[in-house]
Short mmCIF file of N, CA and C in Angstrom, two decimals:
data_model
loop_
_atom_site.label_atom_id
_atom_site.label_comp_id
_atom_site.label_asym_id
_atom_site.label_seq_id
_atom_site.Cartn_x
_atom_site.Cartn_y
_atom_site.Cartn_z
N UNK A 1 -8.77 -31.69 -28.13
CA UNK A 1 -8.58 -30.59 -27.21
C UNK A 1 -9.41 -29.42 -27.70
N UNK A 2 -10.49 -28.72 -26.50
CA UNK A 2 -11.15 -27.78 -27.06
C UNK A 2 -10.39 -26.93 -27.62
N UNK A 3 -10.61 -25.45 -28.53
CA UNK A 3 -9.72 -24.58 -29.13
C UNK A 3 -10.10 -23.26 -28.00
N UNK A 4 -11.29 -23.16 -27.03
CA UNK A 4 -10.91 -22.32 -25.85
C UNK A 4 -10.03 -22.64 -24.48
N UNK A 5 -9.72 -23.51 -24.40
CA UNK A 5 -8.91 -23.45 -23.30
C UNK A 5 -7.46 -23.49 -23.86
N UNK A 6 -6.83 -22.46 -22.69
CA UNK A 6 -5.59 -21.86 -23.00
C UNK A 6 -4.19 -22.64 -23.43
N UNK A 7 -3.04 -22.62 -23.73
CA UNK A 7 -2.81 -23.75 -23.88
C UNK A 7 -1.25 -24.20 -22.52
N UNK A 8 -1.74 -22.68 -22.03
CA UNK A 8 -0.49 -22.97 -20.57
C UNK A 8 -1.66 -23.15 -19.36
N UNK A 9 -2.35 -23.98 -19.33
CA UNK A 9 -3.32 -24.18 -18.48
C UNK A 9 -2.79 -25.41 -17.91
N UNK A 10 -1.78 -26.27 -18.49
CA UNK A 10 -1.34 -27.48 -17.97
C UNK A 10 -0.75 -27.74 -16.20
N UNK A 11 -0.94 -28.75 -15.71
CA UNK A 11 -0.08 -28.37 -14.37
C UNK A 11 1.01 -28.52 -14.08
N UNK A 12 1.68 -28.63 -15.36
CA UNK A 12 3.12 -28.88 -15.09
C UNK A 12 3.98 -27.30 -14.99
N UNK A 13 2.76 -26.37 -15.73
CA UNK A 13 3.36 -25.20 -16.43
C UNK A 13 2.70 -24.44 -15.14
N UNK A 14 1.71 -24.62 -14.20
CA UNK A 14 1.52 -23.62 -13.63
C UNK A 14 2.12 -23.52 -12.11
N UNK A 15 2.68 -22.46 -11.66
CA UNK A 15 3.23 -22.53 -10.57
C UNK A 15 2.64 -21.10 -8.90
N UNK A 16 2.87 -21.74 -8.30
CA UNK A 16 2.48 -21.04 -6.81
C UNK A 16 3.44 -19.76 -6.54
N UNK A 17 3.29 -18.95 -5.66
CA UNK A 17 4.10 -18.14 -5.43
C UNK A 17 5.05 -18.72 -5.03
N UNK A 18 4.32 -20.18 -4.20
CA UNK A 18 6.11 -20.07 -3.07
C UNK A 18 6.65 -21.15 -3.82
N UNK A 19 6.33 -21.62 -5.33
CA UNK A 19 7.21 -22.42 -6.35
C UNK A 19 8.01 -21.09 -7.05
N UNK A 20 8.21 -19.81 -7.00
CA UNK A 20 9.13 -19.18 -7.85
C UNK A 20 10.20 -19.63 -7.27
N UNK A 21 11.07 -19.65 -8.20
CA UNK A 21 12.81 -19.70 -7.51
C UNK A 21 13.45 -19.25 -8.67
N UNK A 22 14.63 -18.57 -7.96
CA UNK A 22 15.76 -17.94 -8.67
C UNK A 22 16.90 -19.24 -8.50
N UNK A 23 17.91 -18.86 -9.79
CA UNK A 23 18.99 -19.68 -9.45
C UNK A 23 20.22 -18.65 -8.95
N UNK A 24 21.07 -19.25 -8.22
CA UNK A 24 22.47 -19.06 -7.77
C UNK A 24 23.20 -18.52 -8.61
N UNK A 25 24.47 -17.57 -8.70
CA UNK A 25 25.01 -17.82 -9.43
C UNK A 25 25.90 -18.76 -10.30
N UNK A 26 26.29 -19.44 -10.58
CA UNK A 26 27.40 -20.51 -11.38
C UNK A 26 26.87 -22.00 -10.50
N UNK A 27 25.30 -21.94 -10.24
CA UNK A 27 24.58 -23.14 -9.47
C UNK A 27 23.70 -23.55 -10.88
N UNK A 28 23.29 -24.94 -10.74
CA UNK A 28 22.15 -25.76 -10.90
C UNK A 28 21.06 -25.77 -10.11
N UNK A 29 21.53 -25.47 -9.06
CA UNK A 29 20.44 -25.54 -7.56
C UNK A 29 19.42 -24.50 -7.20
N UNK A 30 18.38 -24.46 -7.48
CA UNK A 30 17.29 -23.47 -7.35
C UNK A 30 17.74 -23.24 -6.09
N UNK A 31 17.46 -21.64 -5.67
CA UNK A 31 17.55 -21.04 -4.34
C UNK A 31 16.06 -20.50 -4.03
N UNK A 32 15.27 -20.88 -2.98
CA UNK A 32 14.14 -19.80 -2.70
C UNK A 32 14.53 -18.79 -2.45
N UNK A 33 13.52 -18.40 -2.27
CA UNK A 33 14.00 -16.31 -1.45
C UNK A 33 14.19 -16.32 -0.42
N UNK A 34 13.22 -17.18 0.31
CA UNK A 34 13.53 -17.28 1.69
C UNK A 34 14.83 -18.24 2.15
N UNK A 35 15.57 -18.30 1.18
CA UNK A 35 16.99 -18.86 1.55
C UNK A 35 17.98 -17.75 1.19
N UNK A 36 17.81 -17.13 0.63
CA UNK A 36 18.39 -16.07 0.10
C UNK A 36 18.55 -14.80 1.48
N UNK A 37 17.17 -14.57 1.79
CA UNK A 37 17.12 -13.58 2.99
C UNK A 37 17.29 -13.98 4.18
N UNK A 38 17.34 -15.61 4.37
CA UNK A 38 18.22 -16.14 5.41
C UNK A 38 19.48 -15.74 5.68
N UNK A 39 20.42 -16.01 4.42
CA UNK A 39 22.18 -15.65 4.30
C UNK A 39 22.36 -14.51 4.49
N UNK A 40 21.68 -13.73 4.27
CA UNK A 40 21.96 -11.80 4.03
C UNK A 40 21.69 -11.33 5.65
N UNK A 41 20.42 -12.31 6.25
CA UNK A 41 20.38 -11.77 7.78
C UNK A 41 21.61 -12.16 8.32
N UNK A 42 21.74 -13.73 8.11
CA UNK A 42 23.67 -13.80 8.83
C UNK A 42 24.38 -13.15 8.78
N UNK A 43 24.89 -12.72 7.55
CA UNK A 43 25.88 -12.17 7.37
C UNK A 43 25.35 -10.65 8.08
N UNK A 44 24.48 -10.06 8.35
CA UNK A 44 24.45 -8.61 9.21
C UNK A 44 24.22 -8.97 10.30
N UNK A 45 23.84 -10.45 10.80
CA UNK A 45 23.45 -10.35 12.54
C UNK A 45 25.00 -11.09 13.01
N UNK A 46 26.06 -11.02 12.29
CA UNK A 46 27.21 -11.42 12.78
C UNK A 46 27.90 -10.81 14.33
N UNK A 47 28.65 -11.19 14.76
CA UNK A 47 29.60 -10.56 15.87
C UNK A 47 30.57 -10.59 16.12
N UNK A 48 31.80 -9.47 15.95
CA UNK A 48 32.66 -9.86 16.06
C UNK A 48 32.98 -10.38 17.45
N UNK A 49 34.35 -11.30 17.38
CA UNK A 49 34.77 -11.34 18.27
C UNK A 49 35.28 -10.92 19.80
N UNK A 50 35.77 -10.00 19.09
CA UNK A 50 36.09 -8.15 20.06
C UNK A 50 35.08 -7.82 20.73
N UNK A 51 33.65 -7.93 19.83
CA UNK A 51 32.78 -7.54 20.85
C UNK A 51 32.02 -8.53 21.76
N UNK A 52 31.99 -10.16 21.39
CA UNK A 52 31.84 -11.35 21.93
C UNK A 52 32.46 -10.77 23.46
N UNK A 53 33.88 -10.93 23.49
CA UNK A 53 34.44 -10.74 24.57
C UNK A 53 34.56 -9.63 25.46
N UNK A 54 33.85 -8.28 25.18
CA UNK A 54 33.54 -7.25 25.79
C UNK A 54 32.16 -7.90 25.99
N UNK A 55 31.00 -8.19 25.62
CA UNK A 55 29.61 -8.84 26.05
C UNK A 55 29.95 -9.73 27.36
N UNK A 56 31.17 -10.72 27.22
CA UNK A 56 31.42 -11.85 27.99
C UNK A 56 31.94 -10.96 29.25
N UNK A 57 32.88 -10.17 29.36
CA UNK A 57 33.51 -8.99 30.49
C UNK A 57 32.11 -8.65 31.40
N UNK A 58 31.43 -7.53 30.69
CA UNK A 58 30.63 -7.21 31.27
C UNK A 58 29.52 -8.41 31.79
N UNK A 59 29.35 -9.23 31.49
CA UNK A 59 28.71 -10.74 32.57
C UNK A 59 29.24 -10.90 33.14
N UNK A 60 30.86 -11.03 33.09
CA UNK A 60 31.30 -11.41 34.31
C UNK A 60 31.57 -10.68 35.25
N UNK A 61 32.00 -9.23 34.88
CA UNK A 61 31.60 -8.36 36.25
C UNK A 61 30.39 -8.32 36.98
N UNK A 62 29.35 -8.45 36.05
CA UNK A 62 28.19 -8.31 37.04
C UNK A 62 27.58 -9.56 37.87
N UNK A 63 28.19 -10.48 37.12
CA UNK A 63 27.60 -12.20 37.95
C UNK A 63 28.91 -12.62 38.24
N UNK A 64 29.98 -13.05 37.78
CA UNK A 64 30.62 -13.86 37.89
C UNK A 64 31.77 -13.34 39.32
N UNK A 65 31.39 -13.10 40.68
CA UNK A 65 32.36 -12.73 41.43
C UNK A 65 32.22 -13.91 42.59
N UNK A 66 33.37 -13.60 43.45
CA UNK A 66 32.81 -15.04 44.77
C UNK A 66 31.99 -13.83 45.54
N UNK A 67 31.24 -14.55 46.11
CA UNK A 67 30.64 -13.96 47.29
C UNK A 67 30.14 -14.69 48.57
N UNK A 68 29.90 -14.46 49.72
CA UNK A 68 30.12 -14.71 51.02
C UNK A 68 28.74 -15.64 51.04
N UNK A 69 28.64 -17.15 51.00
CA UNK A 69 28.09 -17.95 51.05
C UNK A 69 27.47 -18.30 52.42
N UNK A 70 27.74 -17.46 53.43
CA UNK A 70 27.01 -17.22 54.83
C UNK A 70 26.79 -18.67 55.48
N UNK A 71 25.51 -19.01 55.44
CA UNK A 71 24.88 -20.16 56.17
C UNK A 71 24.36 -20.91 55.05
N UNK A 72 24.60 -22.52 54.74
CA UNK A 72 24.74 -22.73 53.59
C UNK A 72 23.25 -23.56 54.01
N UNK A 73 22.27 -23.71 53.29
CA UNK A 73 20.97 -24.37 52.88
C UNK A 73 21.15 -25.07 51.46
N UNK A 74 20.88 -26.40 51.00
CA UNK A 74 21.18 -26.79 49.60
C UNK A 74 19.87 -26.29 48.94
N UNK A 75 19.92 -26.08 47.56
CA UNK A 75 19.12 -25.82 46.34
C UNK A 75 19.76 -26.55 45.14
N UNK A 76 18.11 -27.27 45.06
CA UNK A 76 18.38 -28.24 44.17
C UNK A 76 18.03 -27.61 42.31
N UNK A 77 19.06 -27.95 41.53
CA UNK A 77 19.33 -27.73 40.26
C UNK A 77 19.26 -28.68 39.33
N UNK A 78 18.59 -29.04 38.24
CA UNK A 78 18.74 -29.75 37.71
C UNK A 78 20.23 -30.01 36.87
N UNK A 79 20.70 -31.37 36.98
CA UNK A 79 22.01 -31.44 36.35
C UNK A 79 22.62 -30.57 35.30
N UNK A 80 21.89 -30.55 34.02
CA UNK A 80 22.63 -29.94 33.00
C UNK A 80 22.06 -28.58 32.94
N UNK A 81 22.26 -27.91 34.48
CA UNK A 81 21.70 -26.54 34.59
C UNK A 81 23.51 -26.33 35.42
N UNK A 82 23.21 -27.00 36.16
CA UNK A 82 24.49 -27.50 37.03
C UNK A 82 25.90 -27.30 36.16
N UNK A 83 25.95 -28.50 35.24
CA UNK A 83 26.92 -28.39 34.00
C UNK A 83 27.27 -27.17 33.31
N UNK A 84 26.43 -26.80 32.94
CA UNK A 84 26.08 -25.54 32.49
C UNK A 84 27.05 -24.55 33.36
N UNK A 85 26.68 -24.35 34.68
CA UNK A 85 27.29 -23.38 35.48
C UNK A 85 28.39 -23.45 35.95
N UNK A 86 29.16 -24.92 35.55
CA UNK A 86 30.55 -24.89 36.38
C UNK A 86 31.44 -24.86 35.08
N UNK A 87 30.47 -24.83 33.80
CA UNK A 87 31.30 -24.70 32.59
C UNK A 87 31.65 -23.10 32.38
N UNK A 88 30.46 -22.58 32.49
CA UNK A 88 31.03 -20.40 33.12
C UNK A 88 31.69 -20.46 33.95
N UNK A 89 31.79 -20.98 34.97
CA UNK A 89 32.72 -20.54 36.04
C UNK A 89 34.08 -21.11 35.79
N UNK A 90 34.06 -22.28 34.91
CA UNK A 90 35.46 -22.01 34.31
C UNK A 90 36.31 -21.29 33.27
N UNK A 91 35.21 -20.87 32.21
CA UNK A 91 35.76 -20.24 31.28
C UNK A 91 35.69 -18.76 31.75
N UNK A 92 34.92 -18.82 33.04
CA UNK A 92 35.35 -17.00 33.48
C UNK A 92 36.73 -16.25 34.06
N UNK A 93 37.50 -17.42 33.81
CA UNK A 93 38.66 -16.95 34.64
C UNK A 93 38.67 -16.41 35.90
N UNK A 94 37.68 -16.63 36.69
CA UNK A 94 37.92 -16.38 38.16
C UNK A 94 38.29 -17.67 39.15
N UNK A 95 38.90 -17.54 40.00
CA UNK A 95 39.54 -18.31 40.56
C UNK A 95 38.96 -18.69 41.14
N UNK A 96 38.53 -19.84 41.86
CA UNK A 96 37.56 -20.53 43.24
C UNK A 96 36.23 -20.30 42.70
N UNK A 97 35.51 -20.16 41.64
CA UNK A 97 34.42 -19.12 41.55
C UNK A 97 33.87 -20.45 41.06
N UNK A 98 32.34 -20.87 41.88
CA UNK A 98 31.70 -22.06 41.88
C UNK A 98 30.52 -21.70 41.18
N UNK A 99 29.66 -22.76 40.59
CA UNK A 99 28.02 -22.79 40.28
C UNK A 99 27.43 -21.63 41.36
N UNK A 100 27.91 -22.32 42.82
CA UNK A 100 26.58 -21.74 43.79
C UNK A 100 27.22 -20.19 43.78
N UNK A 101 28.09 -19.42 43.23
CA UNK A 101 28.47 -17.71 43.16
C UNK A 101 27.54 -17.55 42.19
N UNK A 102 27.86 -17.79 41.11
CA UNK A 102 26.47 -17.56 40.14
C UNK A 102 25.52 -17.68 40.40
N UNK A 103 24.67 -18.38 40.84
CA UNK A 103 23.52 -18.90 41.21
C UNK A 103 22.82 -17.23 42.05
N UNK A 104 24.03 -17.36 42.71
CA UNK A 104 24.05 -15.92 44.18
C UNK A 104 23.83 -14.77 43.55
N UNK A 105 24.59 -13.99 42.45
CA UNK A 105 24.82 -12.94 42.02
C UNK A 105 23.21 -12.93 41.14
N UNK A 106 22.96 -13.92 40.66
CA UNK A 106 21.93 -13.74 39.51
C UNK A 106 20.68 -13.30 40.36
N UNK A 107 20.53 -14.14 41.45
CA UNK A 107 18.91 -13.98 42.41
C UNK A 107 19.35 -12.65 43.15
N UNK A 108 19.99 -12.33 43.28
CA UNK A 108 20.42 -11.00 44.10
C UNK A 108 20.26 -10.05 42.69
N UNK A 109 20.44 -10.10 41.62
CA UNK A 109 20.03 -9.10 40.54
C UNK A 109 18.75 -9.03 40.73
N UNK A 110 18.12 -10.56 40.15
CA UNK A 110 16.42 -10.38 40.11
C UNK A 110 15.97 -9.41 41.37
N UNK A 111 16.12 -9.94 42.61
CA UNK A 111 15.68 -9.33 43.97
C UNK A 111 16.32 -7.82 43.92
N UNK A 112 16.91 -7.18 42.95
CA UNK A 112 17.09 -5.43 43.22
C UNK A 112 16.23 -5.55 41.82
N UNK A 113 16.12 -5.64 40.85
CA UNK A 113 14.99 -5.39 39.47
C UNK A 113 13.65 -5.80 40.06
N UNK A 114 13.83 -6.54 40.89
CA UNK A 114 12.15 -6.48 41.24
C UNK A 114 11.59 -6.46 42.80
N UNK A 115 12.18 -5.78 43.38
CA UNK A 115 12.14 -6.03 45.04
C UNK A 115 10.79 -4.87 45.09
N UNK A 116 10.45 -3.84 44.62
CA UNK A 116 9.53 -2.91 45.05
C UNK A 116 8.21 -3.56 44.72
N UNK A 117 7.87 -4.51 43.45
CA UNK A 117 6.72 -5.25 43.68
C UNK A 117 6.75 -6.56 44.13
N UNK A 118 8.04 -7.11 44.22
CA UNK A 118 8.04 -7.80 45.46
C UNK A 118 7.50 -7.71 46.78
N UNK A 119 7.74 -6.57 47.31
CA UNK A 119 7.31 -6.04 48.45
C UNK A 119 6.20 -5.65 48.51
N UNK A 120 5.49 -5.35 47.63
CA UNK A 120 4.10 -4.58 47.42
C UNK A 120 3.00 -5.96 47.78
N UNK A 121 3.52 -7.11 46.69
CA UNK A 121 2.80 -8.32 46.71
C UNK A 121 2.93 -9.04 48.24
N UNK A 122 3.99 -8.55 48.94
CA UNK A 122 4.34 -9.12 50.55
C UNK A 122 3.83 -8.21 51.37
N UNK A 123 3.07 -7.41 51.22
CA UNK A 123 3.06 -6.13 51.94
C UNK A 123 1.96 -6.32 53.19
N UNK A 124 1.22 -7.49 52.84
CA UNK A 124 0.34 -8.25 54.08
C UNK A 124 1.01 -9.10 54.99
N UNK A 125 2.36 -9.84 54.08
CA UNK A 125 3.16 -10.51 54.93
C UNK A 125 3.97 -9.76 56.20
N UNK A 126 4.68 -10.60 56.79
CA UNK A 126 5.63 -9.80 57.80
C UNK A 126 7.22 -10.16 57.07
N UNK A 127 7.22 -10.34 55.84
CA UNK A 127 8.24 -10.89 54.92
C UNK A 127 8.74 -9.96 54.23
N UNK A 128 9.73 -9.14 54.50
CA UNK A 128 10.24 -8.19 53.32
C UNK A 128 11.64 -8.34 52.56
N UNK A 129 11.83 -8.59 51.46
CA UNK A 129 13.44 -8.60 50.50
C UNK A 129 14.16 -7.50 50.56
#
């Protein structure tokens, strides 16, 4: 072995940034960092409950009501969009309150958030929202 080359030059001894690791406390188990700043975001992007169910309130006031289904035309949904919607409409606690109410309340949001360039883009048509 020459006497200039170093003698931690080996590759067992040299390591990458993203080979540092810290250990755990009272672990064997190397932790990266980026496992580390994983757990710490959980634990601050938590929610309580309390406020789960004030988030869930206010959806359901604003979507989840019956409304007057007029002249009925079908629209087709894919199934587990379908599933999906009769699983809210049960856990919303409203009574009679189907997929196609949701469906209603949501396109009637979009169409007031976007009806003025709606209209702008129809404005050659004889078609107005």
């Amino acid at each position: 072995m020459p006497k200039d080359a170093p003698p931690s030059d080996s590759e067992s001894e040299r390591k990458t940034s993203s080979e540092v690791m810290t250990t755990g406390n009272n672990s064997d188990i190397p932790i990266t960092a980026e496992q580390t700043d994983a757990v710490e975001q959980s634990k601050k992007s938590r929610i309580s409950a309390k406020k789960v169910d004030a988030d869930f309130e206010e959806l359901s006031r604003k979507y989840f009501r019956i409304v007057s289904l007029g002249e009925k035309k079908p629209v087709f949904l894919p199934l587990e969009l379908r599933d999906s919607l009769e699983k809210l409409a049960r856990v919303s606690g409203v009574p009679n309150l189907a997929p196609s109410h949701i469906v209603i309340n949501i396109l009637k949001a979009f169409f007031d958030d976007n009806r003025e360039l709606i209209n702008r883009k129809l404005s050659g048509e004889k078609l107005r929202i």
